[in-house]
XYZ file of C-alpha atoms in Angstrom:
693
model
C 28.892 238.079 31.795
C 29.736 238.689 35.035
C 27.727 235.948 36.465
C 29.784 233.828 34.242
C 33.060 234.747 35.066
C 32.103 234.357 38.970
C 30.781 230.716 38.129
C 33.508 229.763 36.203
C 35.839 227.834 38.872
C 33.420 226.979 41.533
C 33.794 223.302 42.596
C 31.356 220.841 41.410
C 31.038 219.780 45.478
C 31.241 215.916 44.471
C 32.543 215.377 48.010
C 30.171 215.822 50.688
C 31.995 213.081 52.674
C 34.083 216.222 54.589
C 32.741 219.470 56.287
C 34.660 221.630 54.165
C 33.811 220.404 50.256
C 34.344 223.673 48.325
C 38.212 223.654 50.284
C 38.193 220.046 48.610
C 36.948 220.159 45.701
C 39.992 219.651 42.689
C 40.683 222.625 40.434
C 41.279 221.981 37.333
C 44.028 223.776 35.448
C 43.735 222.441 31.774
C 47.230 220.508 32.049
C 47.180 219.492 35.239
C 44.711 219.376 38.015
C 44.864 220.646 42.025
C 43.583 217.854 44.217
C 42.180 220.431 47.021
C 41.860 224.216 46.984
C 44.854 224.668 49.335
C 47.748 226.363 48.821
C 50.574 226.850 51.167
C 52.036 230.058 50.524
C 56.151 231.125 50.041
C 57.538 231.827 53.082
C 61.602 232.081 53.571
C 62.583 229.425 56.382
C 66.821 229.872 55.734
C 66.809 226.151 54.747
C 66.511 227.291 51.481
C 69.803 228.811 51.836
C 71.883 225.745 52.338
C 73.972 223.788 50.620
C 72.040 220.432 51.384
C 69.184 220.576 50.737
C 67.825 217.079 52.651
C 66.377 219.291 55.654
C 64.192 221.255 53.246
C 62.828 218.521 51.295
C 61.839 216.579 54.698
C 59.957 220.007 55.272
C 58.179 220.381 52.387
C 57.842 215.979 52.295
C 56.087 216.054 56.027
C 53.435 219.142 54.439
C 52.946 217.037 50.896
C 52.485 214.008 52.924
C 49.536 215.865 55.295
C 47.341 216.580 51.693
C 48.319 220.095 50.365
C 47.361 220.966 47.375
C 50.329 222.865 45.919
C 53.311 224.283 47.660
C 54.945 227.545 46.824
C 59.064 227.858 48.212
C 60.811 230.365 49.448
C 61.744 233.322 47.284
C 65.075 231.996 44.892
C 66.784 234.455 43.378
C 67.222 234.803 39.474
C 70.580 236.391 39.529
C 73.160 237.559 42.498
C 71.961 240.910 42.636
C 68.678 239.484 43.000
C 69.529 238.283 45.961
C 67.649 238.612 49.281
C 71.590 238.812 51.275
C 74.820 237.431 49.866
C 74.608 233.856 49.300
C 71.557 232.859 49.768
C 69.426 231.058 47.558
C 69.795 231.180 43.294
C 68.549 229.405 40.277
C 70.939 230.441 38.121
C 72.873 226.679 36.802
C 71.933 223.481 36.440
C 74.248 222.556 39.446
C 71.760 224.453 41.320
C 68.787 222.643 40.051
C 70.411 219.115 40.588
C 70.234 220.097 43.906
C 67.056 221.008 43.986
C 66.152 217.517 42.876
C 65.905 215.932 46.422
C 63.572 218.209 47.237
C 60.834 217.425 44.258
C 61.882 213.854 44.588
C 60.574 214.194 48.085
C 56.929 215.665 47.215
C 56.977 213.447 44.521
C 57.169 210.580 46.790
C 54.145 211.635 48.474
C 52.053 212.652 45.785
C 52.169 216.387 46.430
C 52.697 219.600 44.002
C 55.450 222.208 44.408
C 56.449 225.535 43.017
C 59.211 227.554 43.072
C 58.979 230.806 43.902
C 61.616 233.368 41.274
C 61.943 236.478 43.954
C 64.067 239.106 43.050
C 65.044 241.402 45.718
C 65.382 244.983 44.154
C 65.774 247.530 46.138
C 65.308 245.764 49.558
C 68.106 243.251 49.099
C 70.714 243.346 51.841
C 73.642 243.652 50.171
C 75.664 246.586 47.938
C 75.421 244.761 44.647
C 71.381 245.964 44.970
C 69.176 247.075 41.520
C 65.979 248.662 41.453
C 64.126 250.667 38.597
C 65.181 253.592 40.694
C 68.240 255.061 42.529
C 65.655 255.090 46.162
C 66.898 253.496 49.430
C 63.752 252.046 51.122
C 63.787 252.371 54.592
C 64.665 248.737 55.431
C 67.620 248.242 53.838
C 71.158 250.134 54.595
C 72.043 250.284 50.911
C 71.035 252.405 47.935
C 70.116 250.422 45.039
C 72.147 251.302 41.557
C 69.489 252.223 38.546
C 69.029 249.407 36.536
C 70.204 250.667 32.593
C 67.663 249.335 29.810
C 70.501 246.454 29.366
C 70.349 245.200 32.429
C 66.530 244.958 32.450
C 66.719 243.101 29.499
C 68.952 240.653 30.976
C 66.970 240.419 34.043
C 63.840 239.640 32.108
C 66.294 236.696 30.396
C 67.148 235.429 33.545
C 63.453 235.083 35.538
C 63.114 232.645 32.303
C 65.917 230.433 32.597
C 65.084 230.250 36.049
C 61.807 228.810 35.156
C 63.447 226.980 33.011
C 65.832 225.278 35.110
C 62.890 225.106 37.785
C 61.486 222.233 35.431
C 64.590 220.791 35.129
C 65.004 220.480 38.873
C 61.534 218.787 38.707
C 59.128 221.550 40.023
C 55.431 221.526 39.195
C 55.720 225.370 38.025
C 56.770 228.897 39.280
C 55.243 231.698 41.114
C 56.332 235.354 39.798
C 56.937 237.364 43.078
C 55.460 240.464 41.763
C 54.112 241.790 45.229
C 55.402 243.107 48.477
C 57.449 245.543 47.755
C 60.114 243.558 45.925
C 61.550 244.520 42.342
C 58.717 243.764 39.839
C 56.254 245.454 42.305
C 58.697 248.659 42.264
C 59.188 248.879 38.548
C 54.917 248.857 38.749
C 54.422 251.620 41.045
C 55.313 255.489 40.580
C 56.685 255.269 44.463
C 59.618 253.548 43.486
C 59.768 253.729 39.496
C 60.886 257.679 38.756
C 61.944 256.192 34.955
C 61.466 259.247 32.366
C 62.181 255.971 29.495
C 59.990 253.148 28.173
C 59.950 251.340 31.523
C 58.500 254.401 33.286
C 56.381 257.054 33.508
C 52.654 255.628 32.064
C 50.913 252.509 33.472
C 51.748 250.616 30.349
C 55.381 251.795 30.450
C 55.620 250.319 34.578
C 53.751 247.424 33.680
C 56.437 246.489 30.961
C 58.952 244.913 33.351
C 55.938 242.294 35.027
C 54.798 241.600 31.865
C 57.943 240.687 30.078
C 59.052 239.095 32.755
C 55.573 236.495 32.442
C 56.542 236.174 29.028
C 60.134 235.098 29.213
C 59.227 232.565 31.886
C 56.216 231.156 29.666
C 58.099 230.896 26.876
C 61.180 229.120 28.586
C 59.100 227.301 31.212
C 56.519 225.535 28.203
C 53.064 225.858 28.354
C 52.462 222.374 30.635
C 53.851 224.006 33.131
C 52.256 225.817 36.444
C 52.750 229.798 36.629
C 51.322 231.871 39.444
C 51.553 235.842 39.446
C 52.070 237.498 42.785
C 50.053 240.615 42.303
C 50.446 243.731 44.391
C 46.544 243.985 44.757
C 46.991 246.359 47.744
C 50.406 248.141 48.407
C 49.614 250.033 51.627
C 52.273 253.246 50.986
C 52.148 255.911 49.174
C 51.952 256.219 45.675
C 50.959 252.772 45.148
C 48.991 251.077 42.388
C 45.313 252.452 41.910
C 42.388 249.915 41.289
C 42.127 250.639 37.881
C 45.831 249.928 37.757
C 45.752 246.427 39.228
C 42.720 245.559 37.711
C 45.005 246.302 33.997
C 47.298 244.479 35.140
C 45.750 241.802 36.198
C 44.237 241.504 32.537
C 47.435 242.018 30.603
C 48.831 239.420 33.979
C 46.148 236.721 32.480
C 46.665 237.315 28.392
C 50.791 236.759 29.258
C 50.181 233.320 30.248
C 49.253 233.045 34.068
C 47.878 229.948 35.241
C 46.654 231.231 38.651
C 46.699 235.433 40.260
C 47.683 235.425 43.587
C 47.045 238.107 45.990
C 49.893 240.555 47.366
C 49.212 242.548 50.842
C 51.018 245.612 51.893
C 54.385 246.393 51.139
C 57.444 245.077 53.958
C 57.642 249.157 54.481
C 53.917 249.867 54.897
C 53.227 250.679 58.397
C 49.836 248.694 58.402
C 50.202 245.443 60.344
C 48.908 242.227 57.474
C 49.308 239.100 59.176
C 50.045 239.993 63.010
C 47.289 238.157 65.275
C 45.858 241.664 66.299
C 44.361 241.251 62.194
C 41.310 239.992 61.997
C 40.791 236.299 60.271
C 40.678 237.069 56.613
C 40.627 240.453 56.445
C 41.838 240.839 53.366
C 39.802 238.390 51.333
C 37.392 241.123 50.042
C 40.450 242.302 48.250
C 40.433 239.130 46.113
C 36.787 239.619 45.555
C 36.836 242.708 44.031
C 38.607 241.527 41.303
C 36.138 238.568 40.786
C 34.731 239.356 37.175
C 37.631 241.641 36.256
C 39.309 238.100 34.839
C 39.207 234.714 34.332
C 42.088 233.584 35.999
C 41.784 231.624 39.533
C 42.131 234.029 41.849
C 43.772 232.573 45.178
C 43.294 235.074 48.331
C 45.755 235.250 51.245
C 46.721 237.076 54.841
C 45.620 235.732 57.964
C 43.473 232.533 57.099
C 44.326 230.002 59.741
C 41.175 228.174 60.011
C 39.690 225.468 57.800
C 36.666 226.766 58.615
C 37.353 230.628 57.263
C 38.955 228.913 54.424
C 35.554 227.524 53.377
C 33.864 230.139 54.307
C 35.883 232.111 51.859
C 35.854 229.860 49.110
C 31.796 229.308 49.680
C 30.982 232.662 49.082
C 32.843 233.056 45.626
C 35.119 235.270 47.273
C 38.153 233.763 45.763
C 39.238 229.789 44.080
C 41.793 229.000 45.896
C 43.052 230.061 49.754
C 46.735 231.083 50.582
C 47.755 229.572 54.179
C 51.716 229.865 55.086
C 52.217 230.195 58.768
C 49.108 227.531 59.403
C 51.579 224.744 57.434
C 54.808 225.229 59.852
C 52.161 225.362 62.603
C 50.731 221.989 61.710
C 51.749 220.076 58.501
C 48.911 217.701 58.378
C 46.404 220.755 58.579
C 44.954 219.853 55.215
C 43.862 215.984 56.377
C 42.821 216.542 59.337
C 40.129 219.150 57.580
C 39.019 216.538 55.086
C 38.877 213.550 57.833
C 36.989 215.880 60.053
C 39.323 216.400 62.640
C 39.584 220.019 62.988
C 40.070 220.040 66.324
C 43.253 218.037 66.263
C 44.731 221.252 63.983
C 47.400 222.932 65.970
C 46.502 226.181 64.847
C 49.126 229.365 63.673
C 48.350 231.838 66.218
C 49.974 234.957 64.111
C 52.774 235.582 66.673
C 55.390 235.848 64.101
C 57.762 235.190 66.817
C 59.728 231.803 65.726
C 59.281 232.650 61.737
C 59.015 236.201 60.867
C 61.276 237.345 63.675
C 63.723 234.629 62.926
C 64.173 234.928 59.275
C 64.632 239.074 59.757
C 66.993 238.043 62.238
C 69.379 235.865 59.890
C 68.395 232.426 61.755
C 66.434 229.508 60.173
C 62.402 229.420 60.952
C 60.529 227.369 62.470
C 56.831 227.632 64.546
C 56.324 228.312 68.207
C 53.541 226.336 68.621
C 55.316 223.334 67.050
C 58.865 222.895 67.062
C 59.409 220.621 64.822
C 58.543 223.013 61.769
C 61.936 223.416 60.299
C 63.543 220.422 62.198
C 61.968 217.509 60.766
C 65.078 215.289 60.366
C 66.152 216.726 64.005
C 62.836 215.779 65.943
C 61.051 212.775 64.105
C 57.488 212.370 65.464
C 57.289 210.391 68.785
C 55.499 206.792 68.094
C 54.189 204.983 71.066
C 56.589 202.519 72.548
C 55.691 199.174 74.785
C 58.699 199.524 76.705
C 57.100 203.016 78.075
C 53.694 201.428 79.159
C 53.005 201.493 82.655
C 55.967 203.975 83.557
C 54.654 206.898 85.968
C 56.126 210.378 84.830
C 54.360 213.242 86.642
C 54.066 216.318 85.308
C 53.252 219.380 87.666
C 51.890 222.436 85.741
C 50.118 222.911 82.576
C 51.048 225.620 81.372
C 52.761 225.805 77.554
C 55.881 224.013 78.814
C 54.100 221.388 81.025
C 51.561 220.957 78.212
C 53.981 220.539 75.577
C 56.304 217.758 77.717
C 52.782 215.757 78.791
C 51.301 214.870 75.546
C 54.517 213.817 74.058
C 55.260 211.677 77.138
C 51.146 210.534 76.773
C 51.838 209.767 73.109
C 54.551 207.872 73.801
C 52.814 205.376 75.796
C 53.771 206.750 79.230
C 51.203 206.608 82.231
C 51.259 210.737 82.576
C 50.140 212.638 85.108
C 49.516 216.436 84.835
C 49.154 218.162 87.963
C 47.117 221.598 87.894
C 46.609 223.951 90.967
C 44.163 226.033 88.774
C 41.008 224.405 87.190
C 42.134 225.128 83.739
C 44.748 224.216 81.063
C 47.166 226.913 79.492
C 48.965 228.901 82.569
C 50.377 231.766 81.373
C 48.016 231.152 78.052
C 45.293 232.371 79.804
C 46.435 235.479 80.257
C 47.924 235.853 77.329
C 44.404 235.749 75.111
C 42.848 237.894 77.244
C 44.927 240.499 75.193
C 42.835 242.648 72.580
C 44.710 240.854 69.475
C 46.041 238.025 71.217
C 42.804 235.743 71.321
C 44.705 233.540 68.649
C 46.471 231.915 72.041
C 42.968 230.033 73.198
C 43.508 228.153 69.632
C 46.745 226.968 71.647
C 44.930 225.208 74.840
C 42.301 223.767 73.125
C 44.702 222.171 70.861
C 46.654 220.958 73.297
C 43.720 219.778 75.361
C 42.507 217.271 72.568
C 45.655 215.817 71.810
C 45.921 214.828 76.384
C 43.114 213.310 75.544
C 43.375 211.242 72.989
C 47.185 210.387 74.749
C 45.431 208.991 77.916
C 46.957 211.767 80.510
C 45.340 212.323 83.542
C 44.978 215.995 84.115
C 44.604 216.714 87.693
C 42.858 220.241 88.113
C 42.810 222.021 91.725
C 45.477 221.130 92.964
C 48.557 222.633 94.368
C 50.634 219.004 94.852
C 53.635 218.444 97.386
C 56.316 216.380 97.511
C 55.001 214.219 99.507
C 51.944 213.565 97.577
C 54.885 212.970 94.079
C 57.387 211.074 96.194
C 54.445 208.428 97.700
C 53.029 208.222 93.918
C 55.507 206.066 92.821
C 56.746 208.836 90.285
C 60.324 207.469 88.897
C 60.219 211.393 87.265
C 58.672 213.972 87.701
C 59.011 217.383 85.229
C 58.214 220.502 86.981
C 56.644 223.156 84.611
C 55.252 225.398 87.400
C 56.203 228.395 86.064
C 56.882 231.501 87.044
C 55.874 234.193 89.735
C 55.668 237.986 89.830
C 58.810 239.757 90.943
C 57.872 242.742 93.222
C 60.857 245.139 92.702
C 62.208 246.915 96.349
C 60.351 250.386 95.433
C 59.622 251.688 99.091
C 55.228 251.599 99.414
C 54.931 248.666 96.930
C 52.859 247.235 99.542
C 50.333 250.556 98.725
C 46.647 249.166 98.152
C 46.822 250.954 94.876
C 49.305 248.013 93.512
C 48.261 245.610 91.792
C 50.710 242.697 90.113
C 50.064 241.768 85.656
C 48.064 238.951 87.070
C 45.941 240.925 89.016
C 44.965 243.476 86.609
C 44.464 240.775 83.701
C 42.462 238.075 85.450
C 40.390 241.146 86.629
C 40.406 239.964 90.253
C 40.817 243.246 91.401
C 39.259 246.971 89.084
C 41.983 249.008 87.349
C 40.954 253.381 87.585
C 41.287 255.300 85.243
C 45.064 257.074 85.682
C 47.174 253.579 85.420
C 51.237 253.629 85.893
C 52.754 250.494 84.135
C 55.812 249.960 85.445
C 58.067 247.462 83.431
C 58.034 248.508 80.156
C 58.840 244.692 77.931
C 56.242 242.265 77.033
C 54.132 241.994 79.610
C 53.919 246.185 80.365
C 53.054 246.463 76.472
C 50.182 243.516 76.907
C 49.058 244.875 80.188
C 48.704 248.344 77.892
C 46.744 247.235 75.215
C 44.529 245.093 77.824
C 43.618 248.743 79.494
C 43.073 250.826 76.242
C 42.786 248.597 72.924
C 39.262 247.859 72.482
C 38.810 243.628 70.400
C 37.755 244.702 66.964
C 34.098 244.063 66.770
C 34.968 243.115 62.930
C 37.092 243.671 60.002
C 35.718 247.042 59.146
C 37.248 248.145 62.720
C 40.497 246.864 62.002
C 40.526 248.891 58.166
C 39.575 252.388 59.628
C 41.710 252.181 62.503
C 44.676 251.424 60.695
C 43.667 254.039 57.814
C 42.793 251.179 54.915
C 40.265 252.020 52.297
C 38.344 249.284 51.144
C 36.494 251.559 48.353
C 40.153 252.013 47.252
C 40.238 256.327 46.711
C 43.627 256.868 46.741
C 46.646 255.423 45.559
C 48.014 251.917 47.629
C 44.599 251.511 49.412
C 45.524 254.080 51.817
C 42.832 256.308 54.050
C 43.151 257.759 57.221
C 43.373 256.213 60.557
C 40.301 256.809 62.807
C 41.630 256.831 65.662
C 40.363 255.238 68.881
C 39.687 257.128 72.061
C 39.957 256.032 75.451
C 38.973 257.481 78.311
C 41.902 255.813 80.579
C 45.384 257.280 81.310
C 48.167 255.186 81.270
C 51.667 255.507 81.623
C 54.272 252.907 80.324
C 57.523 253.266 82.166
C 60.870 251.437 82.059
C 64.533 251.731 84.122
C 66.734 251.757 80.916
C 66.762 254.774 78.673
C 66.326 254.171 74.519
C 63.702 252.610 72.903
C 60.881 251.250 74.683
C 59.722 247.301 73.735
C 62.518 247.483 71.871
C 62.872 243.081 72.351
C 59.560 242.930 70.926
C 59.345 240.673 67.903
C 60.920 243.302 64.743
C 57.781 242.012 62.537
C 55.621 243.142 65.036
C 56.709 245.303 67.686
C 56.429 248.123 65.535
C 52.374 247.881 65.799
C 51.916 247.045 69.090
C 53.819 250.712 69.920
C 52.026 252.499 67.120
C 48.639 250.986 68.733
C 49.425 251.870 72.140
C 50.919 255.836 70.976
C 47.326 255.938 68.874
C 46.006 255.468 72.172
C 47.461 258.008 74.293
C 49.766 256.044 76.375
C 52.761 257.838 77.600
C 55.925 255.846 76.891
C 58.732 257.035 79.780
C 62.351 255.908 79.408
C 65.114 256.742 82.150
C 62.666 256.766 85.473
C 63.742 256.140 88.756
C 61.325 254.699 90.968
C 61.510 256.992 94.164
C 58.242 255.605 96.555
C 54.901 254.888 95.852
C 52.000 256.216 98.628
C 48.546 257.961 98.520
C 49.590 261.216 96.287
C 50.580 258.285 93.355
C 53.973 257.259 92.113
C 57.038 259.172 92.637
C 59.292 258.897 89.781
C 62.830 260.834 88.339
C 62.475 261.540 84.888
C 65.738 263.428 83.039
C 66.701 264.344 86.446
C 63.854 265.920 87.431
C 61.224 264.913 90.439
C 57.760 263.965 88.883
C 54.669 262.712 90.768
C 51.974 261.085 88.847
C 48.598 261.187 90.355
C 47.553 257.653 89.836
C 44.280 255.289 90.504
C 46.775 252.251 90.733
C 50.408 250.971 89.508
C 50.547 247.654 87.628
C 53.871 246.108 88.647
C 55.708 244.375 84.989
C 58.697 243.785 86.544
C 59.651 240.441 85.565
C 59.585 236.759 87.046
C 61.083 234.611 89.029
C 60.762 230.768 89.066
C 59.322 228.597 91.000
C 60.674 225.658 91.749
C 60.470 225.630 95.678
C 59.580 221.173 94.877
C 62.590 220.448 93.104
C 65.160 220.273 96.282
C 62.906 217.724 98.468
C 62.396 215.712 95.315
C 65.839 215.408 94.318
C 66.996 214.942 98.137
C 64.346 211.651 97.534
C 66.188 209.941 94.914
C 63.383 211.494 91.978
C 64.209 211.924 88.534
C 63.481 215.950 88.335
C 63.656 217.926 85.062
C 62.573 221.745 85.323
C 61.281 223.373 82.209
C 59.736 226.322 80.841
C 59.605 229.963 83.630
C 60.226 227.185 86.409
C 63.732 226.611 84.597
C 64.309 230.190 83.162
C 62.154 232.960 83.890
C 64.069 236.036 83.049
C 61.494 236.688 80.193
C 58.465 234.855 79.765
C 58.575 232.855 76.639
C 56.613 230.438 75.067
C 58.492 229.673 72.329
C 61.267 228.344 74.549
C 58.228 226.123 77.004
C 56.858 224.987 73.849
C 60.586 223.313 72.688
C 61.568 222.593 76.257
C 58.674 220.427 76.692
C 59.777 218.805 73.351
C 62.837 218.512 73.973
C 62.463 216.624 77.424
C 60.152 214.483 76.453
C 61.861 213.146 73.844
C 65.060 212.697 76.767
C 62.635 210.885 78.872
C 61.860 208.430 76.201
C 64.746 208.155 74.791
C 66.527 207.136 78.408
C 63.514 204.942 79.375
C 64.487 202.777 76.267
């Protein structure tokens, strides 16, 4: 019986023309067929909340054109109490449904399919009208929720069903019911947040009543020929979450209640285990979905940190899931599916899971975009650049092959300019070559690979190992020079800064100087944290290393799948120091900074803030901490105290009459910012293309 269930959705593999036959096998749902096994998972972008949805339409149309099998919108509330924030997206009236027609029409015009996610925030809402099964405040919301009365519960169930009916009226092909990640439905399911003693709480059957009644209401009002995805929390990663037996029982009940697809939810937003950051191994949670195989007949969708077609194919071919969900990878490259199908995987702009321009922006109430793809969510603002005959033969020099220079040079080359890219080292990437050495940031190498392929296809002439000077550029008959020369590390005015024990972060990360066992790091910004990780955090050898360290139990003995974190010891003693008082790494990303801090604390890194640097000598680093003198007897002092822009070519080039643009670190070096650098490269290229017409 189990063998039959496991085989029920495996593809026939009739199309062997693609290197990813499982990924591009159709999936028959009975009343409709999905063209492949790729789901663009739900992710809020901020575009959903705008009154004019034309930009959202362009965003989804680009991904439909790129060949993804099915897309899911960001969360849309079924009523005002379910808002994520005041005046965020909801689906409650026919007027709101009509506004969404521009989205669904645009997707269908490109041959795509799209489902609307219905999400009730529950106690995660950021407004005072929030409600929940029990009046327990969430650690990520400033508001305490109102306990839902039985009458309000029944009204909310009807609201879910009406939202689904309106989604159908709006032209959507289906809906996804958000039952995971700690939102309202998930709050009913687990004893952590459901303390009720009536028919909606207590026993598992009572706690399951709300999600199942929601699903039945959705199916009844939307009809049988409408895709209904249920996103089930298969691994809560919080205390008093679901047991595995409860996960299975609810999945089977969801199947009986009429869902077509079962999506995997991993972790609550308040969980203290990173699940989507770049330090998480690829496909680290596919085992959770695989564990449910055989218990239900529904097609199962695996999710979290699946960012390459190779990993997606492996998950499907090994029978761990029937579909794979990728969200941020489609931000990074809307043509992910098409490139994979056409055996052009090397051309995919891979998501590096940095969260910097997507989730961090959303949590700051800003529109999402993508660090490696500034066009994401701005498709109407930055349309693709096309070759133009009038650009042919026009010579532009780009100096520096870091993120800014790569972005600008690739874009200019694709426009038809004759582009010469000069790089003093013997490799592309600039500061990304340092970043990729940090444990958990190895993905940065993918961005370098992507730009390398783009440069080759665009015919950009790359000149390695050459410190080009102003005279060379003037003699080269370049009408425009883009300086992407980057930064040099700042050396603070600490007495003894020239002592042999002092290293820059570049020395430490490149391995040009050995680093001792006792180390003081001056500067606790992003680079300081990276250096501390480089010195103390070994890269994971496999997924089990990650699961053990963070306390994820694949045997699922305890509720929520929590185990005991296994701390990894290190022989090196590291002090991370900053002048200012307060939280260390306060400017790091909201969705990942906490994980980096916790990883370093678990390895014994000492965080000292409010320090005054006195001097460096043979005895070590002399400080004043909380008014008391201290001496750290360290082997090395590593300076991570900021950078200075490197743009000494600017004045002589401008004096010679050349048009000069400074971008990236050469423009602003206050804090290394790859998001800004890549976007500046794109904007500068577009400006040059428009000026040359």
